[in-house]
């Protein structure tokens, strides 16, 4: 495992880490703590030392599982959680310091930890980034010993750029993959200048970049890849990175043709993300221990050549960019 610095937190984190949106099992299935324990321990055994969760994952069950892992292991495992998405309705006015404080304290209770390494605002509405009192709350929480660092999880590049103007923001979590290539144009440069850690989520475009889907693939009724393709439940960009499914399949076939020597497209897609030095870590999910091992194959791949990087960019520019570049 290779490790990278997580911005001004100073944490040295595994470049391939773990997101836990589906750690309790596959989409739409009841949360399985037995499955979560297997996945989380397989990750720690492999040298993964950064786990990303949220209070809404499994309605708090994911946090409980992550906390149990941390308390049971001797290694230093960094925990990042998120707050804000429990607000109903999820609107800017609902973001109030008292509510967010309660969410942080609930997360501490869920995980049975004294301090959270990193708390991230969970994709708040854009207006929240213009309210200093929200960010000031986390200075108070740090002084109280309840958190070490504040980060943000964003939907749009513009939100990340605004967030890092606050001096106590240490990390930005964002969608970045072969189908979402806008962030390096400005956000990566500004993040590097301000020593901001970049945490990459949705690196496989909701599974599209595994190369295992087809027009005949079906998703369960409770799977966001079935019900959120047009943003019915949350930001459309979280599902297939906002790319039309049929167009995404066409682009995947072109990627396969461009890299015939690499049978595992998922590993290639993760390796592509890690080609960017500004990235601190990538957090693919896993619904089984086997997927942990599959994700780690990316670390064993050689660096992509300039010609290979250009191939990926050419496919993006022609097939994907007109659909997503200007939106996120």
PDB file of C-alpha atoms in Angstrom:
ATOM      1  CA  UNK A   1       0.000   0.000   0.000  1.00  0.00           C
ATOM      2  CA  UNK A   2       1.159   3.493  -0.822  1.00  0.00           C
ATOM      3  CA  UNK A   3       0.337   6.406   1.467  1.00  0.00           C
ATOM      4  CA  UNK A   4      -0.218  10.075   0.742  1.00  0.00           C
ATOM      5  CA  UNK A   5      -0.555  13.189   2.902  1.00  0.00           C
ATOM      6  CA  UNK A   6      -4.141  14.310   3.504  1.00  0.00           C
ATOM      7  CA  UNK A   7      -3.508  18.014   3.101  1.00  0.00           C
ATOM      8  CA  UNK A   8      -3.005  20.100   6.213  1.00  0.00           C
ATOM      9  CA  UNK A   9      -4.467  17.410   8.460  1.00  0.00           C
ATOM     10  CA  UNK A  10      -0.993  15.872   8.279  1.00  0.00           C
ATOM     11  CA  UNK A  11      -2.556  12.389   8.203  1.00  0.00           C
ATOM     12  CA  UNK A  12      -0.700   9.831   6.092  1.00  0.00           C
ATOM     13  CA  UNK A  13      -3.541   7.886   4.448  1.00  0.00           C
ATOM     14  CA  UNK A  14      -3.696   4.893   2.144  1.00  0.00           C
ATOM     15  CA  UNK A  15      -4.042   6.149  -1.425  1.00  0.00           C
ATOM     16  CA  UNK A  16      -6.715   3.503  -1.967  1.00  0.00           C
ATOM     17  CA  UNK A  17      -9.072   3.812   0.968  1.00  0.00           C
ATOM     18  CA  UNK A  18     -12.683   2.793   1.557  1.00  0.00           C
ATOM     19  CA  UNK A  19     -16.076   4.417   1.230  1.00  0.00           C
ATOM     20  CA  UNK A  20     -18.820   2.727   3.221  1.00  0.00           C
ATOM     21  CA  UNK A  21     -22.059   3.703   1.485  1.00  0.00           C
ATOM     22  CA  UNK A  22     -22.678   0.027   0.717  1.00  0.00           C
ATOM     23  CA  UNK A  23     -20.503  -1.665   3.336  1.00  0.00           C
ATOM     24  CA  UNK A  24     -23.514  -3.403   4.909  1.00  0.00           C
ATOM     25  CA  UNK A  25     -24.375  -5.171   1.672  1.00  0.00           C
ATOM     26  CA  UNK A  26     -25.562  -4.516  -1.847  1.00  0.00           C
ATOM     27  CA  UNK A  27     -27.884  -1.672  -2.768  1.00  0.00           C
ATOM     28  CA  UNK A  28     -31.396  -2.077  -1.396  1.00  0.00           C
ATOM     29  CA  UNK A  29     -30.568  -4.912   0.996  1.00  0.00           C
ATOM     30  CA  UNK A  30     -30.895  -4.725   4.813  1.00  0.00           C
ATOM     31  CA  UNK A  31     -27.703  -3.674   6.605  1.00  0.00           C
ATOM     32  CA  UNK A  32     -25.593  -6.693   7.540  1.00  0.00           C
ATOM     33  CA  UNK A  33     -23.139  -6.069  10.368  1.00  0.00           C
ATOM     34  CA  UNK A  34     -21.494  -9.435   9.715  1.00  0.00           C
ATOM     35  CA  UNK A  35     -20.791  -8.394   6.127  1.00  0.00           C
ATOM     36  CA  UNK A  36     -19.610  -4.958   7.231  1.00  0.00           C
ATOM     37  CA  UNK A  37     -17.195  -6.463   9.766  1.00  0.00           C
ATOM     38  CA  UNK A  38     -15.711  -8.740   7.104  1.00  0.00           C
ATOM     39  CA  UNK A  39     -15.236  -5.896   4.634  1.00  0.00           C
ATOM     40  CA  UNK A  40     -13.807  -3.443   7.152  1.00  0.00           C
ATOM     41  CA  UNK A  41     -11.361  -5.941   8.602  1.00  0.00           C
ATOM     42  CA  UNK A  42     -10.282  -7.047   5.125  1.00  0.00           C
ATOM     43  CA  UNK A  43      -9.556  -3.396   4.371  1.00  0.00           C
ATOM     44  CA  UNK A  44      -7.511  -2.908   7.530  1.00  0.00           C
ATOM     45  CA  UNK A  45      -5.646  -6.169   6.914  1.00  0.00           C
ATOM     46  CA  UNK A  46      -4.671  -4.837   3.474  1.00  0.00           C
ATOM     47  CA  UNK A  47      -3.240  -1.612   4.901  1.00  0.00           C
ATOM     48  CA  UNK A  48      -6.226   0.654   4.310  1.00  0.00           C
ATOM     49  CA  UNK A  49      -6.180   3.184   7.151  1.00  0.00           C
ATOM     50  CA  UNK A  50      -8.793   5.747   6.063  1.00  0.00           C
ATOM     51  CA  UNK A  51     -12.507   4.939   6.242  1.00  0.00           C
ATOM     52  CA  UNK A  52     -15.176   7.322   4.983  1.00  0.00           C
ATOM     53  CA  UNK A  53     -18.715   7.012   6.345  1.00  0.00           C
ATOM     54  CA  UNK A  54     -21.735   9.220   7.078  1.00  0.00           C
ATOM     55  CA  UNK A  55     -24.519   9.399   9.615  1.00  0.00           C
ATOM     56  CA  UNK A  56     -27.105   8.595   6.925  1.00  0.00           C
ATOM     57  CA  UNK A  57     -25.378   5.448   5.634  1.00  0.00           C
ATOM     58  CA  UNK A  58     -27.540   2.592   6.837  1.00  0.00           C
ATOM     59  CA  UNK A  59     -29.284   5.098   9.120  1.00  0.00           C
ATOM     60  CA  UNK A  60     -26.280   5.170  11.445  1.00  0.00           C
ATOM     61  CA  UNK A  61     -25.419   1.476  11.177  1.00  0.00           C
ATOM     62  CA  UNK A  62     -22.386   2.148   8.992  1.00  0.00           C
ATOM     63  CA  UNK A  63     -20.962   4.485  11.644  1.00  0.00           C
ATOM     64  CA  UNK A  64     -21.507   1.831  14.297  1.00  0.00           C
ATOM     65  CA  UNK A  65     -19.622  -0.730  12.218  1.00  0.00           C
ATOM     66  CA  UNK A  66     -16.736   1.669  11.518  1.00  0.00           C
ATOM     67  CA  UNK A  67     -16.469   2.591  15.179  1.00  0.00           C
ATOM     68  CA  UNK A  68     -16.381  -1.063  16.129  1.00  0.00           C
ATOM     69  CA  UNK A  69     -13.508  -1.631  13.683  1.00  0.00           C
ATOM     70  CA  UNK A  70     -11.480   1.282  15.062  1.00  0.00           C
ATOM     71  CA  UNK A  71     -11.949   0.170  18.634  1.00  0.00           C
ATOM     72  CA  UNK A  72     -10.983  -3.427  17.820  1.00  0.00           C
ATOM     73  CA  UNK A  73      -7.749  -2.758  15.883  1.00  0.00           C
ATOM     74  CA  UNK A  74      -4.326  -1.755  17.094  1.00  0.00           C
ATOM     75  CA  UNK A  75      -3.431   0.174  13.916  1.00  0.00           C
ATOM     76  CA  UNK A  76      -4.157   3.888  13.576  1.00  0.00           C
ATOM     77  CA  UNK A  77      -7.276   4.054  11.425  1.00  0.00           C
ATOM     78  CA  UNK A  78      -8.554   7.470  10.463  1.00  0.00           C
ATOM     79  CA  UNK A  79     -12.318   7.968  10.501  1.00  0.00           C
ATOM     80  CA  UNK A  80     -14.118  10.494   8.346  1.00  0.00           C
ATOM     81  CA  UNK A  81     -17.851  10.948   8.706  1.00  0.00           C
ATOM     82  CA  UNK A  82     -20.338  13.473   7.364  1.00  0.00           C
ATOM     83  CA  UNK A  83     -23.250  15.486   8.656  1.00  0.00           C
ATOM     84  CA  UNK A  84     -26.149  17.475   7.256  1.00  0.00           C
ATOM     85  CA  UNK A  85     -28.066  15.048   5.063  1.00  0.00           C
ATOM     86  CA  UNK A  86     -30.356  14.080   7.926  1.00  0.00           C
ATOM     87  CA  UNK A  87     -31.963  17.498   7.643  1.00  0.00           C
ATOM     88  CA  UNK A  88     -35.466  17.258   6.225  1.00  0.00           C
ATOM     89  CA  UNK A  89     -36.030  19.061   4.006  1.00  0.00           C
ATOM     90  CA  UNK A  90     -32.379  19.278   2.958  1.00  0.00           C
ATOM     91  CA  UNK A  91     -32.307  23.028   2.324  1.00  0.00           C
ATOM     92  CA  UNK A  92     -29.854  25.772   3.234  1.00  0.00           C
ATOM     93  CA  UNK A  93     -32.079  27.321   5.898  1.00  0.00           C
ATOM     94  CA  UNK A  94     -32.149  24.006   7.773  1.00  0.00           C
ATOM     95  CA  UNK A  95     -28.383  24.218   8.292  1.00  0.00           C
ATOM     96  CA  UNK A  96     -28.137  25.675  11.786  1.00  0.00           C
ATOM     97  CA  UNK A  97     -25.212  25.341  14.230  1.00  0.00           C
ATOM     98  CA  UNK A  98     -27.367  23.647  16.881  1.00  0.00           C
ATOM     99  CA  UNK A  99     -28.579  20.990  14.466  1.00  0.00           C
ATOM    100  CA  UNK A 100     -25.079  20.258  13.147  1.00  0.00           C
ATOM    101  CA  UNK A 101     -23.667  20.083  16.668  1.00  0.00           C
ATOM    102  CA  UNK A 102     -26.295  17.462  17.504  1.00  0.00           C
ATOM    103  CA  UNK A 103     -25.376  15.445  14.411  1.00  0.00           C
ATOM    104  CA  UNK A 104     -21.701  15.418  15.418  1.00  0.00           C
ATOM    105  CA  UNK A 105     -22.553  14.301  18.929  1.00  0.00           C
ATOM    106  CA  UNK A 106     -24.825  11.578  17.516  1.00  0.00           C
ATOM    107  CA  UNK A 107     -21.944  10.337  15.345  1.00  0.00           C
ATOM    108  CA  UNK A 108     -19.635  10.202  18.346  1.00  0.00           C
ATOM    109  CA  UNK A 109     -22.258   8.162  20.147  1.00  0.00           C
ATOM    110  CA  UNK A 110     -22.803   5.849  17.167  1.00  0.00           C
ATOM    111  CA  UNK A 111     -19.085   5.125  16.880  1.00  0.00           C
ATOM    112  CA  UNK A 112     -18.390   5.176  20.614  1.00  0.00           C
ATOM    113  CA  UNK A 113     -15.360   7.383  20.044  1.00  0.00           C
ATOM    114  CA  UNK A 114     -14.204  10.431  21.988  1.00  0.00           C
ATOM    115  CA  UNK A 115     -12.994  12.367  18.952  1.00  0.00           C
ATOM    116  CA  UNK A 116     -13.773  12.280  15.216  1.00  0.00           C
ATOM    117  CA  UNK A 117     -10.716  12.629  12.992  1.00  0.00           C
ATOM    118  CA  UNK A 118     -12.604  14.393  10.207  1.00  0.00           C
ATOM    119  CA  UNK A 119     -16.174  15.671   9.954  1.00  0.00           C
ATOM    120  CA  UNK A 120     -17.378  16.737   6.527  1.00  0.00           C
ATOM    121  CA  UNK A 121     -20.408  18.796   5.601  1.00  0.00           C
ATOM    122  CA  UNK A 122     -22.399  16.351   3.468  1.00  0.00           C
ATOM    123  CA  UNK A 123     -23.030  18.042   0.117  1.00  0.00           C
ATOM    124  CA  UNK A 124     -24.930  21.013   1.538  1.00  0.00           C
ATOM    125  CA  UNK A 125     -26.835  23.405  -0.737  1.00  0.00           C
ATOM    126  CA  UNK A 126     -24.560  25.982  -2.313  1.00  0.00           C
ATOM    127  CA  UNK A 127     -25.842  28.849  -0.127  1.00  0.00           C
ATOM    128  CA  UNK A 128     -24.412  27.153   2.976  1.00  0.00           C
ATOM    129  CA  UNK A 129     -20.878  27.891   1.765  1.00  0.00           C
ATOM    130  CA  UNK A 130     -21.638  31.612   2.184  1.00  0.00           C
ATOM    131  CA  UNK A 131     -22.529  31.363   5.895  1.00  0.00           C
ATOM    132  CA  UNK A 132     -19.465  31.796   8.134  1.00  0.00           C
ATOM    133  CA  UNK A 133     -21.361  30.817  11.298  1.00  0.00           C
ATOM    134  CA  UNK A 134     -21.676  27.259  10.004  1.00  0.00           C
ATOM    135  CA  UNK A 135     -17.912  26.924   9.636  1.00  0.00           C
ATOM    136  CA  UNK A 136     -17.217  28.681  12.939  1.00  0.00           C
ATOM    137  CA  UNK A 137     -19.165  25.954  14.758  1.00  0.00           C
ATOM    138  CA  UNK A 138     -16.496  23.415  13.869  1.00  0.00           C
ATOM    139  CA  UNK A 139     -13.775  25.550  15.445  1.00  0.00           C
ATOM    140  CA  UNK A 140     -15.779  25.328  18.661  1.00  0.00           C
ATOM    141  CA  UNK A 141     -16.160  21.558  18.302  1.00  0.00           C
ATOM    142  CA  UNK A 142     -12.429  21.235  17.777  1.00  0.00           C
ATOM    143  CA  UNK A 143     -11.702  23.296  20.895  1.00  0.00           C
ATOM    144  CA  UNK A 144     -14.030  20.968  22.811  1.00  0.00           C
ATOM    145  CA  UNK A 145     -12.046  17.951  21.599  1.00  0.00           C
ATOM    146  CA  UNK A 146     -14.949  16.457  19.677  1.00  0.00           C
ATOM    147  CA  UNK A 147     -13.331  16.708  16.246  1.00  0.00           C
ATOM    148  CA  UNK A 148      -9.822  17.127  14.888  1.00  0.00           C
ATOM    149  CA  UNK A 149     -10.600  18.528  11.441  1.00  0.00           C
ATOM    150  CA  UNK A 150     -13.357  19.890   9.212  1.00  0.00           C
ATOM    151  CA  UNK A 151     -13.864  18.993   5.573  1.00  0.00           C
ATOM    152  CA  UNK A 152     -16.562  19.335   2.948  1.00  0.00           C
ATOM    153  CA  UNK A 153     -18.124  16.934   0.504  1.00  0.00           C
ATOM    154  CA  UNK A 154     -19.221  18.839  -2.585  1.00  0.00           C
ATOM    155  CA  UNK A 155     -21.221  18.332  -5.751  1.00  0.00           C
ATOM    156  CA  UNK A 156     -19.779  21.220  -7.753  1.00  0.00           C
ATOM    157  CA  UNK A 157     -16.291  22.555  -8.396  1.00  0.00           C
ATOM    158  CA  UNK A 158     -17.507  26.036  -7.449  1.00  0.00           C
ATOM    159  CA  UNK A 159     -18.577  24.795  -4.007  1.00  0.00           C
ATOM    160  CA  UNK A 160     -15.133  23.345  -3.384  1.00  0.00           C
ATOM    161  CA  UNK A 161     -13.457  26.591  -4.399  1.00  0.00           C
ATOM    162  CA  UNK A 162     -15.680  28.578  -2.045  1.00  0.00           C
ATOM    163  CA  UNK A 163     -15.262  26.125   0.853  1.00  0.00           C
ATOM    164  CA  UNK A 164     -11.470  26.255   0.852  1.00  0.00           C
ATOM    165  CA  UNK A 165     -11.584  29.991   1.437  1.00  0.00           C
ATOM    166  CA  UNK A 166     -12.464  29.115   5.053  1.00  0.00           C
ATOM    167  CA  UNK A 167      -9.148  28.510   6.851  1.00  0.00           C
ATOM    168  CA  UNK A 168     -10.493  25.640   8.965  1.00  0.00           C
ATOM    169  CA  UNK A 169     -11.491  23.548   5.941  1.00  0.00           C
ATOM    170  CA  UNK A 170      -8.784  20.924   5.510  1.00  0.00           C
ATOM    171  CA  UNK A 171     -10.242  18.528   2.919  1.00  0.00           C
ATOM    172  CA  UNK A 172     -12.592  18.449  -0.043  1.00  0.00           C
ATOM    173  CA  UNK A 173     -14.359  15.273  -1.081  1.00  0.00           C
ATOM    174  CA  UNK A 174     -15.520  15.303  -4.692  1.00  0.00           C
ATOM    175  CA  UNK A 175     -16.522  13.164  -7.640  1.00  0.00           C
ATOM    176  CA  UNK A 176     -13.588  12.683  -9.993  1.00  0.00           C
ATOM    177  CA  UNK A 177     -13.181   9.931 -12.562  1.00  0.00           C
ATOM    178  CA  UNK A 178     -12.691   9.240 -16.264  1.00  0.00           C
ATOM    179  CA  UNK A 179     -16.218  10.573 -16.816  1.00  0.00           C
ATOM    180  CA  UNK A 180     -15.801  13.677 -14.619  1.00  0.00           C
ATOM    181  CA  UNK A 181     -12.658  15.558 -15.596  1.00  0.00           C
ATOM    182  CA  UNK A 182     -13.299  19.199 -14.761  1.00  0.00           C
ATOM    183  CA  UNK A 183     -11.753  19.382 -11.241  1.00  0.00           C
ATOM    184  CA  UNK A 184      -8.064  19.483 -12.318  1.00  0.00           C
ATOM    185  CA  UNK A 185      -8.616  22.642 -14.363  1.00  0.00           C
ATOM    186  CA  UNK A 186      -8.773  24.915 -11.302  1.00  0.00           C
ATOM    187  CA  UNK A 187      -9.862  23.178  -8.093  1.00  0.00           C
ATOM    188  CA  UNK A 188      -6.848  20.842  -7.952  1.00  0.00           C
ATOM    189  CA  UNK A 189      -4.468  23.764  -8.414  1.00  0.00           C
ATOM    190  CA  UNK A 190      -6.133  25.835  -5.700  1.00  0.00           C
ATOM    191  CA  UNK A 191      -6.288  22.844  -3.347  1.00  0.00           C
ATOM    192  CA  UNK A 192      -2.560  22.233  -3.775  1.00  0.00           C
ATOM    193  CA  UNK A 193      -1.815  25.919  -3.163  1.00  0.00           C
ATOM    194  CA  UNK A 194      -3.784  25.868   0.089  1.00  0.00           C
ATOM    195  CA  UNK A 195      -2.605  22.387   1.184  1.00  0.00           C
ATOM    196  CA  UNK A 196      -6.111  20.916   0.994  1.00  0.00           C
ATOM    197  CA  UNK A 197      -6.514  17.149   1.001  1.00  0.00           C
ATOM    198  CA  UNK A 198      -8.581  15.802  -1.897  1.00  0.00           C
ATOM    199  CA  UNK A 199     -10.719  12.717  -1.292  1.00  0.00           C
ATOM    200  CA  UNK A 200     -12.123  11.214  -4.484  1.00  0.00           C
ATOM    201  CA  UNK A 201     -15.491   9.481  -4.379  1.00  0.00           C
ATOM    202  CA  UNK A 202     -17.495   7.721  -7.132  1.00  0.00           C
ATOM    203  CA  UNK A 203     -14.245   6.839  -8.944  1.00  0.00           C
ATOM    204  CA  UNK A 204     -16.002   4.117 -10.953  1.00  0.00           C
ATOM    205  CA  UNK A 205     -19.023   6.221 -11.950  1.00  0.00           C
ATOM    206  CA  UNK A 206     -21.456   4.084  -9.928  1.00  0.00           C
ATOM    207  CA  UNK A 207     -20.008   0.940 -11.439  1.00  0.00           C
ATOM    208  CA  UNK A 208     -20.075   1.998 -15.079  1.00  0.00           C
ATOM    209  CA  UNK A 209     -16.280   2.048 -15.173  1.00  0.00           C
ATOM    210  CA  UNK A 210     -16.048  -1.559 -14.024  1.00  0.00           C
ATOM    211  CA  UNK A 211     -16.996  -2.447 -17.593  1.00  0.00           C
ATOM    212  CA  UNK A 212     -19.383  -5.095 -16.278  1.00  0.00           C
ATOM    213  CA  UNK A 213     -22.692  -3.395 -17.125  1.00  0.00           C
ATOM    214  CA  UNK A 214     -24.712  -3.689 -20.316  1.00  0.00           C
ATOM    215  CA  UNK A 215     -28.016  -2.472 -21.705  1.00  0.00           C
ATOM    216  CA  UNK A 216     -29.575  -5.583 -20.173  1.00  0.00           C
ATOM    217  CA  UNK A 217     -28.239  -4.966 -16.658  1.00  0.00           C
ATOM    218  CA  UNK A 218     -31.046  -4.439 -14.158  1.00  0.00           C
ATOM    219  CA  UNK A 219     -30.875  -2.716 -10.783  1.00  0.00           C
ATOM    220  CA  UNK A 220     -33.164  -3.284  -7.819  1.00  0.00           C
ATOM    221  CA  UNK A 221     -36.017  -0.887  -7.100  1.00  0.00           C
ATOM    222  CA  UNK A 222     -34.133   0.468  -4.056  1.00  0.00           C
ATOM    223  CA  UNK A 223     -30.888   1.052  -5.999  1.00  0.00           C
ATOM    224  CA  UNK A 224     -30.177   4.693  -6.855  1.00  0.00           C
ATOM    225  CA  UNK A 225     -28.946   3.515 -10.267  1.00  0.00           C
ATOM    226  CA  UNK A 226     -32.565   2.623 -10.923  1.00  0.00           C
ATOM    227  CA  UNK A 227     -34.462   5.497  -9.283  1.00  0.00           C
ATOM    228  CA  UNK A 228     -32.102   8.497  -9.430  1.00  0.00           C
ATOM    229  CA  UNK A 229     -30.936   8.659 -13.039  1.00  0.00           C
ATOM    230  CA  UNK A 230     -32.629  12.017 -13.476  1.00  0.00           C
ATOM    231  CA  UNK A 231     -31.962  13.298  -9.963  1.00  0.00           C
ATOM    232  CA  UNK A 232     -35.292  12.289  -8.467  1.00  0.00           C
ATOM    233  CA  UNK A 233     -33.829  11.651  -4.986  1.00  0.00           C
ATOM    234  CA  UNK A 234     -30.558  13.599  -4.838  1.00  0.00           C
ATOM    235  CA  UNK A 235     -28.037  15.248  -7.135  1.00  0.00           C
ATOM    236  CA  UNK A 236     -28.083  13.512 -10.509  1.00  0.00           C
ATOM    237  CA  UNK A 237     -24.300  13.678 -10.621  1.00  0.00           C
ATOM    238  CA  UNK A 238     -24.039  11.038  -7.891  1.00  0.00           C
ATOM    239  CA  UNK A 239     -25.572   8.426 -10.221  1.00  0.00           C
ATOM    240  CA  UNK A 240     -23.333   7.361 -13.125  1.00  0.00           C
ATOM    241  CA  UNK A 241     -21.570  10.735 -12.602  1.00  0.00           C
ATOM    242  CA  UNK A 242     -24.547  12.368 -14.313  1.00  0.00           C
ATOM    243  CA  UNK A 243     -23.826  10.611 -17.607  1.00  0.00           C
ATOM    244  CA  UNK A 244     -26.673   9.171 -19.662  1.00  0.00           C
ATOM    245  CA  UNK A 245     -26.490   5.398 -19.137  1.00  0.00           C
ATOM    246  CA  UNK A 246     -26.490   4.431 -22.827  1.00  0.00           C
ATOM    247  CA  UNK A 247     -23.812   7.017 -23.645  1.00  0.00           C
ATOM    248  CA  UNK A 248     -21.756   5.800 -20.696  1.00  0.00           C
ATOM    249  CA  UNK A 249     -21.881   2.232 -21.996  1.00  0.00           C
ATOM    250  CA  UNK A 250     -20.669   3.411 -25.412  1.00  0.00           C
ATOM    251  CA  UNK A 251     -17.761   5.288 -23.840  1.00  0.00           C
ATOM    252  CA  UNK A 252     -16.846   2.248 -21.731  1.00  0.00           C
ATOM    253  CA  UNK A 253     -16.604   0.115 -24.865  1.00  0.00           C
ATOM    254  CA  UNK A 254     -14.243   2.680 -26.373  1.00  0.00           C
ATOM    255  CA  UNK A 255     -12.114   2.585 -23.216  1.00  0.00           C
ATOM    256  CA  UNK A 256     -11.949  -1.204 -23.408  1.00  0.00           C
ATOM    257  CA  UNK A 257     -10.845  -0.980 -27.025  1.00  0.00           C
ATOM    258  CA  UNK A 258      -8.210   1.619 -26.135  1.00  0.00           C
ATOM    259  CA  UNK A 259      -6.750  -0.601 -23.370  1.00  0.00           C
ATOM    260  CA  UNK A 260      -7.005  -4.177 -24.668  1.00  0.00           C
ATOM    261  CA  UNK A 261      -4.051  -5.224 -22.503  1.00  0.00           C
ATOM    262  CA  UNK A 262      -5.946  -4.330 -19.290  1.00  0.00           C
ATOM    263  CA  UNK A 263      -8.837  -6.755 -18.693  1.00  0.00           C
ATOM    264  CA  UNK A 264      -9.793  -5.092 -15.383  1.00  0.00           C
ATOM    265  CA  UNK A 265     -11.214  -1.720 -16.369  1.00  0.00           C
ATOM    266  CA  UNK A 266     -12.036  -0.885 -12.738  1.00  0.00           C
ATOM    267  CA  UNK A 267      -8.389  -1.151 -11.692  1.00  0.00           C
ATOM    268  CA  UNK A 268      -7.373   0.999 -14.641  1.00  0.00           C
ATOM    269  CA  UNK A 269      -9.982   3.622 -13.723  1.00  0.00           C
ATOM    270  CA  UNK A 270      -8.686   3.791 -10.145  1.00  0.00           C
ATOM    271  CA  UNK A 271      -5.079   3.963 -11.353  1.00  0.00           C
ATOM    272  CA  UNK A 272      -6.068   6.852 -13.626  1.00  0.00           C
ATOM    273  CA  UNK A 273      -7.369   8.805 -10.617  1.00  0.00           C
ATOM    274  CA  UNK A 274      -4.113   8.186  -8.757  1.00  0.00           C
ATOM    275  CA  UNK A 275      -2.118   9.656 -11.646  1.00  0.00           C
ATOM    276  CA  UNK A 276      -3.034  13.076 -10.227  1.00  0.00           C
ATOM    277  CA  UNK A 277      -0.603  14.004  -7.456  1.00  0.00           C
ATOM    278  CA  UNK A 278      -3.091  16.410  -5.888  1.00  0.00           C
ATOM    279  CA  UNK A 279      -5.346  13.463  -4.971  1.00  0.00           C
ATOM    280  CA  UNK A 280      -4.788  12.302  -1.394  1.00  0.00           C
ATOM    281  CA  UNK A 281      -6.884   9.162  -1.632  1.00  0.00           C
ATOM    282  CA  UNK A 282      -9.650   7.493  -3.576  1.00  0.00           C
ATOM    283  CA  UNK A 283     -12.532   5.850  -1.705  1.00  0.00           C
ATOM    284  CA  UNK A 284     -14.227   3.178  -3.832  1.00  0.00           C
ATOM    285  CA  UNK A 285     -16.969   1.285  -2.061  1.00  0.00           C
ATOM    286  CA  UNK A 286     -17.167  -2.453  -1.489  1.00  0.00           C
ATOM    287  CA  UNK A 287     -20.104  -4.738  -0.801  1.00  0.00           C
ATOM    288  CA  UNK A 288     -17.875  -7.786  -0.223  1.00  0.00           C
ATOM    289  CA  UNK A 289     -14.314  -8.502   0.969  1.00  0.00           C
ATOM    290  CA  UNK A 290     -13.477  -9.662  -2.555  1.00  0.00           C
ATOM    291  CA  UNK A 291     -14.170  -6.181  -3.883  1.00  0.00           C
ATOM    292  CA  UNK A 292     -11.561  -4.787  -1.484  1.00  0.00           C
ATOM    293  CA  UNK A 293      -8.927  -7.004  -3.080  1.00  0.00           C
ATOM    294  CA  UNK A 294     -10.160  -6.066  -6.535  1.00  0.00           C
ATOM    295  CA  UNK A 295      -9.835  -2.353  -5.764  1.00  0.00           C
ATOM    296  CA  UNK A 296      -6.292  -2.839  -4.499  1.00  0.00           C
ATOM    297  CA  UNK A 297      -5.188  -4.207  -7.875  1.00  0.00           C
ATOM    298  CA  UNK A 298      -4.996  -0.600  -9.018  1.00  0.00           C
ATOM    299  CA  UNK A 299      -1.962   0.019  -6.798  1.00  0.00           C
ATOM    300  CA  UNK A 300      -0.076  -2.719  -8.648  1.00  0.00           C
ATOM    301  CA  UNK A 301      -0.608  -1.269 -12.114  1.00  0.00           C
ATOM    302  CA  UNK A 302       2.167   0.764 -13.740  1.00  0.00           C
ATOM    303  CA  UNK A 303       1.654   4.470 -14.263  1.00  0.00           C
ATOM    304  CA  UNK A 304      -0.280   5.385 -17.373  1.00  0.00           C
ATOM    305  CA  UNK A 305       1.786   6.907 -20.154  1.00  0.00           C
ATOM    306  CA  UNK A 306       1.110  10.378 -21.535  1.00  0.00           C
ATOM    307  CA  UNK A 307      -0.301   8.706 -24.633  1.00  0.00           C
ATOM    308  CA  UNK A 308      -2.677   6.588 -22.540  1.00  0.00           C
ATOM    309  CA  UNK A 309      -3.821   9.595 -20.534  1.00  0.00           C
ATOM    310  CA  UNK A 310      -4.520  11.387 -23.802  1.00  0.00           C
ATOM    311  CA  UNK A 311      -6.626   8.459 -25.032  1.00  0.00           C
ATOM    312  CA  UNK A 312      -8.830   8.742 -21.974  1.00  0.00           C
ATOM    313  CA  UNK A 313      -9.105  12.498 -22.418  1.00  0.00           C
ATOM    314  CA  UNK A 314     -10.044  12.152 -26.081  1.00  0.00           C
ATOM    315  CA  UNK A 315     -12.903   9.773 -25.313  1.00  0.00           C
ATOM    316  CA  UNK A 316     -14.088  12.085 -22.538  1.00  0.00           C
ATOM    317  CA  UNK A 317     -13.938  15.193 -24.725  1.00  0.00           C
ATOM    318  CA  UNK A 318     -15.903  13.561 -27.520  1.00  0.00           C
ATOM    319  CA  UNK A 319     -18.475  11.451 -25.670  1.00  0.00           C
ATOM    320  CA  UNK A 320     -18.868  12.767 -22.125  1.00  0.00           C
ATOM    321  CA  UNK A 321     -17.747  16.373 -21.777  1.00  0.00           C
ATOM    322  CA  UNK A 322     -20.779  17.960 -23.482  1.00  0.00           C
ATOM    323  CA  UNK A 323     -23.050  16.188 -20.979  1.00  0.00           C
ATOM    324  CA  UNK A 324     -21.370  16.944 -17.647  1.00  0.00           C
ATOM    325  CA  UNK A 325     -18.448  19.367 -17.826  1.00  0.00           C
ATOM    326  CA  UNK A 326     -20.429  22.589 -17.477  1.00  0.00           C
ATOM    327  CA  UNK A 327     -22.778  21.223 -14.786  1.00  0.00           C
ATOM    328  CA  UNK A 328     -20.463  20.011 -12.044  1.00  0.00           C
TER     329      UNK A 328
END
